[in-house]
Short mmCIF file of C-alpha atoms in Angstrom, two decimals:
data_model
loop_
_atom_site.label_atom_id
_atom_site.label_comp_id
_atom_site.label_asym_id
_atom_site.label_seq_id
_atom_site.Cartn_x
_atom_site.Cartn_y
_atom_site.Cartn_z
CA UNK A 17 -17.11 -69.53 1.05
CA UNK A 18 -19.59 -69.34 4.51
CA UNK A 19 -16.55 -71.42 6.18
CA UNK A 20 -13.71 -69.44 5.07
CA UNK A 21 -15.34 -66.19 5.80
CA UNK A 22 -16.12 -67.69 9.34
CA UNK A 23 -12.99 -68.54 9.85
CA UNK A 24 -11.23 -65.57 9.08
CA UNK A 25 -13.89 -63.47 11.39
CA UNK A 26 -13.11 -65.93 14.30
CA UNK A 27 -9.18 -65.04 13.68
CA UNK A 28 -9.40 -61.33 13.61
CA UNK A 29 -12.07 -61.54 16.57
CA UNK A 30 -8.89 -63.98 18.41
CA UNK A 31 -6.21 -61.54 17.60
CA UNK A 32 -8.26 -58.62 18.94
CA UNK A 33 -8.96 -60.31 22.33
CA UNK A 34 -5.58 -60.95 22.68
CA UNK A 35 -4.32 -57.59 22.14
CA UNK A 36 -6.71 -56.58 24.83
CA UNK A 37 -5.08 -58.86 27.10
CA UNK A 38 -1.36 -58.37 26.18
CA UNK A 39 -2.22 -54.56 27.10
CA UNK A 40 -3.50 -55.64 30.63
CA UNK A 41 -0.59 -55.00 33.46
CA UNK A 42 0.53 -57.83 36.49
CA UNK A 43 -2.72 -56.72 38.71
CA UNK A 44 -5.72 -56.98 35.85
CA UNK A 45 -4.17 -60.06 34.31
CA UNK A 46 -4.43 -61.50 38.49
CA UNK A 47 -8.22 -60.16 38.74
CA UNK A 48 -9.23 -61.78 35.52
CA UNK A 49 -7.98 -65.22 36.63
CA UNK A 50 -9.52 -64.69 40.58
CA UNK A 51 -12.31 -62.66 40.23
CA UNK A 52 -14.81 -63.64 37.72
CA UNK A 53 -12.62 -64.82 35.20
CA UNK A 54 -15.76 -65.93 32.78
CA UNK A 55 -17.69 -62.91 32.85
CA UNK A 56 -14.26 -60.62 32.53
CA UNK A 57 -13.34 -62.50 29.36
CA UNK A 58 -17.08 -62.42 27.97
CA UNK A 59 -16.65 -58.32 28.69
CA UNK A 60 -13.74 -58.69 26.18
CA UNK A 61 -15.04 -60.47 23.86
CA UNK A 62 -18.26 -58.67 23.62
CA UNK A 63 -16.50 -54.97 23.51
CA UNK A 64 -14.81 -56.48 20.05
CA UNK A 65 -16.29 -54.59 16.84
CA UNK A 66 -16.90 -57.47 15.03
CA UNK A 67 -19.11 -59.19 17.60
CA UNK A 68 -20.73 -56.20 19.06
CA UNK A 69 -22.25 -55.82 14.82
CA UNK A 70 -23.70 -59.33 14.38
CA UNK A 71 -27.21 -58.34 15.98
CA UNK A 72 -27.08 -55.82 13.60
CA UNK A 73 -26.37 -57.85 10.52
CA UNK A 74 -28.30 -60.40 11.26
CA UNK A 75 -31.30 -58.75 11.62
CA UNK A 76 -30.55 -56.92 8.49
CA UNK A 77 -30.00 -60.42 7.08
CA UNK A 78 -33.65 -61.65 7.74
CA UNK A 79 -35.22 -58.33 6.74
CA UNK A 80 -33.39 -58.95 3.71
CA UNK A 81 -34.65 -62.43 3.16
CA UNK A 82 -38.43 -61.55 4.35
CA UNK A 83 -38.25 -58.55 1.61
CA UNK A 84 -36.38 -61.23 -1.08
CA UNK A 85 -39.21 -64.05 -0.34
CA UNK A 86 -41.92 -61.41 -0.71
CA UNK A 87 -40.93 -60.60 -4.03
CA UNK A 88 -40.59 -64.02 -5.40
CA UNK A 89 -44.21 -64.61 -4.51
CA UNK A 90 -45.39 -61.97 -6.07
CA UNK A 91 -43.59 -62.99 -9.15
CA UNK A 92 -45.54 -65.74 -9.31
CA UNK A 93 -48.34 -64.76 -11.11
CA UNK A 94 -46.26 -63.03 -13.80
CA UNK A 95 -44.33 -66.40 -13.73
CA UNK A 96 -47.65 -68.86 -14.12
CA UNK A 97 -49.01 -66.32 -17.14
CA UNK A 98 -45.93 -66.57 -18.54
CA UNK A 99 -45.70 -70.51 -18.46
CA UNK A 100 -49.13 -70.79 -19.91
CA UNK A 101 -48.67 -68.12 -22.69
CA UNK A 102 -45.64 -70.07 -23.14
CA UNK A 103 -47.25 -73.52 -23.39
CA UNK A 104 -50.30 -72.13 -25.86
CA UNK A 105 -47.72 -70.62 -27.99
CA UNK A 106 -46.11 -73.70 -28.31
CA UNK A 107 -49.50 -75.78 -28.97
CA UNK A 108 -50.15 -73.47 -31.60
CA UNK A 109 -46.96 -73.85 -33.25
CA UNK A 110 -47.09 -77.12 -33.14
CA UNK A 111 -50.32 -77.01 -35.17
CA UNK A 112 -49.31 -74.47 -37.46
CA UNK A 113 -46.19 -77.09 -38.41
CA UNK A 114 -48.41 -79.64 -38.78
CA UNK A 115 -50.56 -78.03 -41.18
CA UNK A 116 -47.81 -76.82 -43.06
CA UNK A 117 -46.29 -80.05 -43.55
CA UNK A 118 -49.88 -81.04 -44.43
CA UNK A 119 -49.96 -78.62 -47.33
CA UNK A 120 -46.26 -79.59 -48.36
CA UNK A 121 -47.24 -82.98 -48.77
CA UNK A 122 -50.26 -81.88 -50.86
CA UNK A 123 -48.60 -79.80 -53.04
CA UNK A 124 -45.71 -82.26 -53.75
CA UNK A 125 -48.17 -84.38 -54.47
CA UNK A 126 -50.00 -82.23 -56.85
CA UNK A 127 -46.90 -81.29 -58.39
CA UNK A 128 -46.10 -85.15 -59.27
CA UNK A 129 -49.69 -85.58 -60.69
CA UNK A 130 -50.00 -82.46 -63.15
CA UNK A 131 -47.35 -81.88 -65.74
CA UNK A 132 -45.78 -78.57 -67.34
CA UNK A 133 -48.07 -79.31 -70.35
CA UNK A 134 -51.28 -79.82 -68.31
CA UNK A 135 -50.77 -76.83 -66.22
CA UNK A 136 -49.80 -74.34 -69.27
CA UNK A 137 -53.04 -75.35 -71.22
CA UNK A 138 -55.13 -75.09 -67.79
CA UNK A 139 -53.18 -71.32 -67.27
CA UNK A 140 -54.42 -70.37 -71.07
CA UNK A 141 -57.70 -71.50 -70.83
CA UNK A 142 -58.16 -69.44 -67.59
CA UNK A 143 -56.75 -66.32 -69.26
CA UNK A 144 -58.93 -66.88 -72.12
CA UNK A 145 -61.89 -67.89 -70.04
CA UNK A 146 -61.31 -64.01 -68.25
CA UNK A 147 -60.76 -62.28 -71.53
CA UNK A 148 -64.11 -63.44 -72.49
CA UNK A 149 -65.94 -62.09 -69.29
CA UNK A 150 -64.47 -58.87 -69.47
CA UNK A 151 -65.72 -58.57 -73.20
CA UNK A 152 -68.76 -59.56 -71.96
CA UNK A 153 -68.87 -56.49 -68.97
CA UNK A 154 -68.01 -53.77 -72.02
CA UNK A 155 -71.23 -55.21 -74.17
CA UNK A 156 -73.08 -55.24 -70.94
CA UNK A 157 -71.93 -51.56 -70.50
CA UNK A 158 -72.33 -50.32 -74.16
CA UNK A 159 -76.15 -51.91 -74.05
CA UNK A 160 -76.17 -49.27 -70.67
CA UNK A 161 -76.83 -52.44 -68.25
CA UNK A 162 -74.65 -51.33 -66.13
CA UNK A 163 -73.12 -47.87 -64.35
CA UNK A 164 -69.80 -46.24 -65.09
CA UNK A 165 -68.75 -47.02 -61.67
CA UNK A 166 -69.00 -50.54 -61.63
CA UNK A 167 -67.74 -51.00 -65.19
CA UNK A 168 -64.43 -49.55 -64.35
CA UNK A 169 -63.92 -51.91 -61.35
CA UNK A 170 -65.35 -54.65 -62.92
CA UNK A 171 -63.44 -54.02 -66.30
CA UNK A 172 -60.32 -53.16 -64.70
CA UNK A 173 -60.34 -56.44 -62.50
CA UNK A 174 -60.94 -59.22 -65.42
CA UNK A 175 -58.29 -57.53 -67.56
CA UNK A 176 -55.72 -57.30 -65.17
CA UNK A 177 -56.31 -60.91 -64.14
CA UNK A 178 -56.48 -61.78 -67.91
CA UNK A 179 -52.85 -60.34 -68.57
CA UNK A 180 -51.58 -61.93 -65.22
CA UNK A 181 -52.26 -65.65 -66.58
CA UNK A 182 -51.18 -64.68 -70.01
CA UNK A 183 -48.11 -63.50 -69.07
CA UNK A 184 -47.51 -66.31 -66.60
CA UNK A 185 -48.58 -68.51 -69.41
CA UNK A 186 -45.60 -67.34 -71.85
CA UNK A 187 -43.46 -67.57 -69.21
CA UNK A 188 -44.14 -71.66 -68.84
CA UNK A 189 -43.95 -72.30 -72.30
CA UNK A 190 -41.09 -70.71 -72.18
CA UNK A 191 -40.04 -72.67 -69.71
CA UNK A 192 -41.45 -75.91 -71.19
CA UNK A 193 -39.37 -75.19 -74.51
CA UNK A 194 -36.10 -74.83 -72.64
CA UNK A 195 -36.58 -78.15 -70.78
CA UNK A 196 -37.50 -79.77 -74.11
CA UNK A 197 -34.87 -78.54 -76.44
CA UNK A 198 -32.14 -77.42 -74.72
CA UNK A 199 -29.47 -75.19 -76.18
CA UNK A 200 -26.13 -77.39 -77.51
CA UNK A 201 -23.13 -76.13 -76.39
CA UNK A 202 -21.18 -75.27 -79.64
CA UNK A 203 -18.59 -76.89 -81.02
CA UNK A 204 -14.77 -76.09 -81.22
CA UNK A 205 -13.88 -78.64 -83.67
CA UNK A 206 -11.43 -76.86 -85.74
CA UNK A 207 -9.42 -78.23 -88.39
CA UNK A 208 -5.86 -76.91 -89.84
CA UNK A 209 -6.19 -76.97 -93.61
CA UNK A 210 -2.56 -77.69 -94.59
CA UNK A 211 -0.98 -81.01 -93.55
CA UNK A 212 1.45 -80.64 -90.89
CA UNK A 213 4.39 -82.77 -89.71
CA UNK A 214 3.02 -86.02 -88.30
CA UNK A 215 -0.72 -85.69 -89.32
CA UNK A 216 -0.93 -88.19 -91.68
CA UNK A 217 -3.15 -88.20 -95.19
CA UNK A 218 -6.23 -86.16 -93.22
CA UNK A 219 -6.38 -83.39 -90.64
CA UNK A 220 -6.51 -83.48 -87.24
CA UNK A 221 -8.68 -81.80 -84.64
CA UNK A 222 -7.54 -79.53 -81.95
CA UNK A 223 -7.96 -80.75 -78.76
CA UNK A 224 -10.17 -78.70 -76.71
CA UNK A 225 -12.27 -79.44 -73.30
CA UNK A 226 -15.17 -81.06 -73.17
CA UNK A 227 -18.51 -78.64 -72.73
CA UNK A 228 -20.60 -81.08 -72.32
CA UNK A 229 -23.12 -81.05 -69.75
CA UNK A 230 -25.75 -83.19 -68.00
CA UNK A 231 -28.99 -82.16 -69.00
CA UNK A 232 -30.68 -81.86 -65.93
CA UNK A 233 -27.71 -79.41 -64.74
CA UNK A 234 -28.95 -76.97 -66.84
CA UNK A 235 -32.37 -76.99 -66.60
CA UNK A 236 -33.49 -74.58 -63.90
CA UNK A 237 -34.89 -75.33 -60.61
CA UNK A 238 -38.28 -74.42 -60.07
CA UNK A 239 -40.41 -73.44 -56.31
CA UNK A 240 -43.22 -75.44 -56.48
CA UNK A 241 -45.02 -72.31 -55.82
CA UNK A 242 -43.80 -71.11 -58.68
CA UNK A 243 -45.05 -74.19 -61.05
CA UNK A 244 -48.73 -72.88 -61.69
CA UNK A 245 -47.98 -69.19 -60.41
CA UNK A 246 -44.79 -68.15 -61.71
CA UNK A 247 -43.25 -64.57 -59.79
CA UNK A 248 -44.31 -61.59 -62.37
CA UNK A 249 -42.50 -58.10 -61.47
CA UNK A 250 -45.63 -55.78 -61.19
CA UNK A 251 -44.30 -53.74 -63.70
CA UNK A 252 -45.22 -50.13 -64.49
CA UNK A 253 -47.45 -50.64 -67.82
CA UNK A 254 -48.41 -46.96 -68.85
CA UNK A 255 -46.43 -44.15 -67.94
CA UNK A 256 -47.31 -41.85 -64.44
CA UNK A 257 -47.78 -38.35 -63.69
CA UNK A 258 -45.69 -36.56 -60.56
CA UNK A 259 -47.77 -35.47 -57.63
CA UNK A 260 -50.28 -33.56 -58.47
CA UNK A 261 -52.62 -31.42 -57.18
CA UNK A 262 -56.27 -31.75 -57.57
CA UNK A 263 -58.06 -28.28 -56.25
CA UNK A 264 -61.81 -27.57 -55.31
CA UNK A 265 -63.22 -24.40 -55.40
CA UNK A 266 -66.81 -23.10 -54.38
CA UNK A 267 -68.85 -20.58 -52.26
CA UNK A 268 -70.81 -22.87 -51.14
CA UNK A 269 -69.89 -25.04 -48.05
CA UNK A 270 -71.97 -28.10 -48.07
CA UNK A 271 -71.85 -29.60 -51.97
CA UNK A 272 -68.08 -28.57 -51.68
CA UNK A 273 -67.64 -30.94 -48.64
CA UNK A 274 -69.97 -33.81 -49.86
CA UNK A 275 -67.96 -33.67 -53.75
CA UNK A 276 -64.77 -33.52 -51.96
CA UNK A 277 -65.31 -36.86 -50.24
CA UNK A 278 -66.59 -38.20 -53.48
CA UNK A 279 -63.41 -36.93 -55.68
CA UNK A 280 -61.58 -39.04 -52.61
CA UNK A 281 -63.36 -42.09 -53.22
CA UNK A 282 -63.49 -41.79 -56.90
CA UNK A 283 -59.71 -41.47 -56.50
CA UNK A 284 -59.31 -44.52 -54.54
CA UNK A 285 -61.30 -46.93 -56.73
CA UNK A 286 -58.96 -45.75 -59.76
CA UNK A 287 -56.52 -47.12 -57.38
CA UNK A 288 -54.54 -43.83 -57.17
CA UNK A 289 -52.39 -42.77 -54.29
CA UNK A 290 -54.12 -40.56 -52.24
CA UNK A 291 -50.82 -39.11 -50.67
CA UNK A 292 -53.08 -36.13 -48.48
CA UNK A 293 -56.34 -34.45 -48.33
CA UNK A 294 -56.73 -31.34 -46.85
CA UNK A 295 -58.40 -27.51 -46.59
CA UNK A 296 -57.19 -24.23 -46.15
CA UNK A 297 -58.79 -20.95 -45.02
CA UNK A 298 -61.27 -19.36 -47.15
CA UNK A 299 -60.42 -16.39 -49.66
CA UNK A 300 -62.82 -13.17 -48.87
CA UNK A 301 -64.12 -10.85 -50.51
CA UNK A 302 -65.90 -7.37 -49.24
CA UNK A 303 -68.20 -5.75 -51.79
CA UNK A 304 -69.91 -2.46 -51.64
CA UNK A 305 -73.08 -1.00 -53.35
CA UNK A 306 -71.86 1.07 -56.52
CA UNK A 307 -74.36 3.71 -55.70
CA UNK A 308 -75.43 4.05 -51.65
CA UNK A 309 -78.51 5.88 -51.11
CA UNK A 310 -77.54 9.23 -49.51
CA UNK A 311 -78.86 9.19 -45.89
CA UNK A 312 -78.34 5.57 -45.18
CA UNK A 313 -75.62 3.31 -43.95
CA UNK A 314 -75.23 0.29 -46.62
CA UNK A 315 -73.65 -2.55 -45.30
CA UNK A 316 -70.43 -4.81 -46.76
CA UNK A 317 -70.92 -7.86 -48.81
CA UNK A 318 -68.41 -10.18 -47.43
CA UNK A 319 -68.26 -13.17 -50.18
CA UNK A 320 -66.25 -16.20 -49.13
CA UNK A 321 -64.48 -18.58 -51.07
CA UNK A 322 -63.77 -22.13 -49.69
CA UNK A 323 -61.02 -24.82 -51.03
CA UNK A 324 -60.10 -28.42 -51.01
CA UNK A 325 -57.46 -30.09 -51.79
CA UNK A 326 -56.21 -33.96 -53.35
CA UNK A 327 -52.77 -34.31 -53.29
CA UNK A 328 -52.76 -37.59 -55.94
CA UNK A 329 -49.67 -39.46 -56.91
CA UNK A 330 -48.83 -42.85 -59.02
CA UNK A 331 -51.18 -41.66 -61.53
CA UNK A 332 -51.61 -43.49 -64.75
CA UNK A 333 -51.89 -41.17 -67.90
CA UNK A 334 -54.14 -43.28 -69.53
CA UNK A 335 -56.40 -43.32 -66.15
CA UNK A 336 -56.21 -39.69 -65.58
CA UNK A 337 -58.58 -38.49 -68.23
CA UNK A 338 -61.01 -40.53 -67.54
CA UNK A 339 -61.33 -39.80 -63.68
CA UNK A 340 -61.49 -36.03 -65.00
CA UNK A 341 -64.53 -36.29 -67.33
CA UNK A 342 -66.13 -38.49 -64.33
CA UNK A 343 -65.62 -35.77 -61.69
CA UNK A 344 -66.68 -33.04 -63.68
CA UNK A 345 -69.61 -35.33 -65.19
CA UNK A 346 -71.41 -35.54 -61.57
CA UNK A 347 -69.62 -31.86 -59.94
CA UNK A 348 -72.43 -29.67 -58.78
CA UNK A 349 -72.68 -26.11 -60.49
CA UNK A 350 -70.09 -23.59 -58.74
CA UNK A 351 -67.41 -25.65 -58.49
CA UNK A 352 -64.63 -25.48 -60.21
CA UNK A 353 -61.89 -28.24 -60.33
CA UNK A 354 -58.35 -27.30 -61.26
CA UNK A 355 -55.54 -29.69 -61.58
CA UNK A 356 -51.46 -29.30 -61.87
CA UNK A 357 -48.46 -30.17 -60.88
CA UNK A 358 -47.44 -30.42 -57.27
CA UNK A 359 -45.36 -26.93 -56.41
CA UNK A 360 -43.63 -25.43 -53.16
CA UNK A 361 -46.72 -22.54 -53.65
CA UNK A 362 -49.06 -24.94 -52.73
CA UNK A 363 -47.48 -26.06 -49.34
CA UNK A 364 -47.13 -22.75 -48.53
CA UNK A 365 -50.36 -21.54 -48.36
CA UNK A 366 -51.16 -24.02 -45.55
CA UNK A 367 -49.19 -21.58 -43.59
CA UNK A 368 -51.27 -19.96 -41.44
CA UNK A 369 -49.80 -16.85 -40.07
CA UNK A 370 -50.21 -15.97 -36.20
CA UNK A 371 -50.97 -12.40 -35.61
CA UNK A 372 -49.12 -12.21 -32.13
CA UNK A 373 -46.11 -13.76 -33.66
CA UNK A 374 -45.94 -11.09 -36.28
CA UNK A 375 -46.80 -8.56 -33.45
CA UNK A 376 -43.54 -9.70 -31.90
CA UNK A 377 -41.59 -9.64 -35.21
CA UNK A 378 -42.51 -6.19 -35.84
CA UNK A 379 -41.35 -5.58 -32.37
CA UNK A 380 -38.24 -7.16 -32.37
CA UNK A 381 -37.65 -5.10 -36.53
CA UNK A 382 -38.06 -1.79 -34.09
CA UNK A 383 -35.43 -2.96 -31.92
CA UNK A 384 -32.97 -3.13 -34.53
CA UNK A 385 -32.53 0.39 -34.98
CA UNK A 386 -29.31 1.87 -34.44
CA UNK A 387 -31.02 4.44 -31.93
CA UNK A 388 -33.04 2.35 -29.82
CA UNK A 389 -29.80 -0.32 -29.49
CA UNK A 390 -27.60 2.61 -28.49
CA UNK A 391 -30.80 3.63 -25.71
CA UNK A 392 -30.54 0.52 -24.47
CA UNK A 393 -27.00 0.04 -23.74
CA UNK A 394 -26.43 -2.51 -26.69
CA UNK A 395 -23.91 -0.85 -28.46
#
């Protein structure tokens, strides 16, 4: 491409010389081949367009290059990080592999060595082993060894566990039973019970296809992960409340503030979704003395009320209760707790309302006046 471009410039530059000098008359045509005939044609040559611009572009050309090299150095910081990110990333991968093949060979391994049978006695003795402990955490609460708190998250642990393995349990036995006596396909082997043309003294069969199978063609595939931990849906157990709405209410500030934070973390270790938690403004209230002394200036009772708010959802009916009678076991006296259904009232009263932006709206009701749009030239 550098030649062909070169060569083309060198033609135009040729053709432009020479229309210079086909332009010349008899006497300039004599003085440029007496007089100076080397410096008249480099005149020509160097009044062409093309060659008076290379200075120009080629010092353009290094500034370029000067400005392009510049830049690539200071790439190469950005370049080195890069490599080396690049090279731990791939170090680390290269472990990671390694240790997962590791584990894959372990766990075929382990899967060759223990059986169906083995694992789904191991599975129920765990779940039974659980069962037991958690019986033993309600004695040790009913003998009042231990606190309310910590019986409900120890209690609620072991049985949860417990069902897990029993469940998972059924399932392999389940599973154990298929593999061991599978279903047979059922027959088709009809018979007509009159003697037809051809049959002979007994009846014959009707052909049919052939359902049989190879055993192992119907016996599911199982993960290996699977094998001693079967996949349970985390199903829904007891049925759940909507959102709901757990209110606070108390003059006083500081228990108010210190019981909300508790009803939070009460919530939270019921394992309850703790969707928001939130204040509004206080309600007032201004009271005056029934009967003021004459002569004297009795002042206004202003009485504030303060709220809090648990917005709650995924709540277990069964759970519910008993998170009530806990709250309201350890709530301090004035405050009341009041609980419902999530409504569009109680997003509203979040609402705060600005007093200049009613200002305006009061202003802008005034305009709207047939009067006042005729004053103004509206109408």
């Amino acid at each position: 491409m550098v030649d062909v471009s070169y060569e083309s410039l060198l033609d135009i530059c040729v053709s432009a010389a020479m229309t210079s000098i086909r332009n010349m008359n008899y006497d300039q045509i004599g003085e440029l081949l007496n007089n100076d005939a080397e410096k008249k044609i480099d005149d020509i040559i160097d009044n062409i367009s093309q060659v008076r611009t290379l200075p120009t572009e080629r010092e353009m050309g290094l500034v370029q290059n000067k400005s392009l090299a510049e830049w690539n150095l200071s790439q190469e910081p950005k370049i080195e990080e890069a490599k080396r990110r690049l090279r731990t990333t791939y170090e680390e991968a290269v472990k990671v592999k390694d240790e997962v093949m590791e584990l894959k060979e372990k766990l075929n391994s382990l899967s060759e060595e223990r059986s169906l049978d083995t694992s789904t006695a191991l599975l129920q003795a765990a779940a039974q082993s659980v069962d037991d402990e958690s019986e033993a955490i309600a004695n040790r609460y009913l003998s009042g060894e231990i606190e309310v708190d910590q019986f409900l998250k120890e209690f609620i642990e072991k049985k949860t566990l417990a069902h897990m393995r029993k469940i998972k349990a059924d399932k392999l036995s389940v599973i154990l039973r298929q593999q061991q006596y599978p279903q047979q396909p059922s027959s088709n082997f009809r018979t007509s019970p009159y003697l037809t043309k051809g049959a002979g003294l007994y009846p014959q069969p009707v052909s049919s296809p052939s359902f049989r199978q190879s055993f192992w063609a119907k016996v599911k595939k199982i993960d290996p992960w699977q094998l001693y931990e079967p996949m349970i849906k985390n199903t829904k157990i007891y049925p759940e409340y909507p959102t709901l709405n757990l209110q606070l209410d108390s003059m006083d500030f500081v228990p108010l503030e210190k019981f909300h934070s508790y009803a939070h973390k009460k919530a939270r270790q019921f394992e309850f979704k703790v969707i928001d938690s939130y204040a509004i403004p206080p309600t007032k209230v201004i009271l005056m003395p029934e009967k003021p002394d004459k002569g004297k200036q009795e002042k206004e009772i202003v009485l504030s009320t303060y709220h809090r708010f648990l917005r709650l959802s995924e709540v277990p009916c069964v759970r519910l209760s008993l998170y009530l009678h806990l709250i309201q076991a350890h709530a301090p006296i004035g405050i009341a707790i009041t609980i419902k259904k999530q409504e569009q009232a109680d997003e509203d009263i979040r609402y705060i309302p600005d007093e200049i932006l009613e200002a305006r709206k009061t202003e802008l009701l005034s305009l709207d006046d047939p009067k006042t749009r005729k004053l103004l030239g509206w109408e």
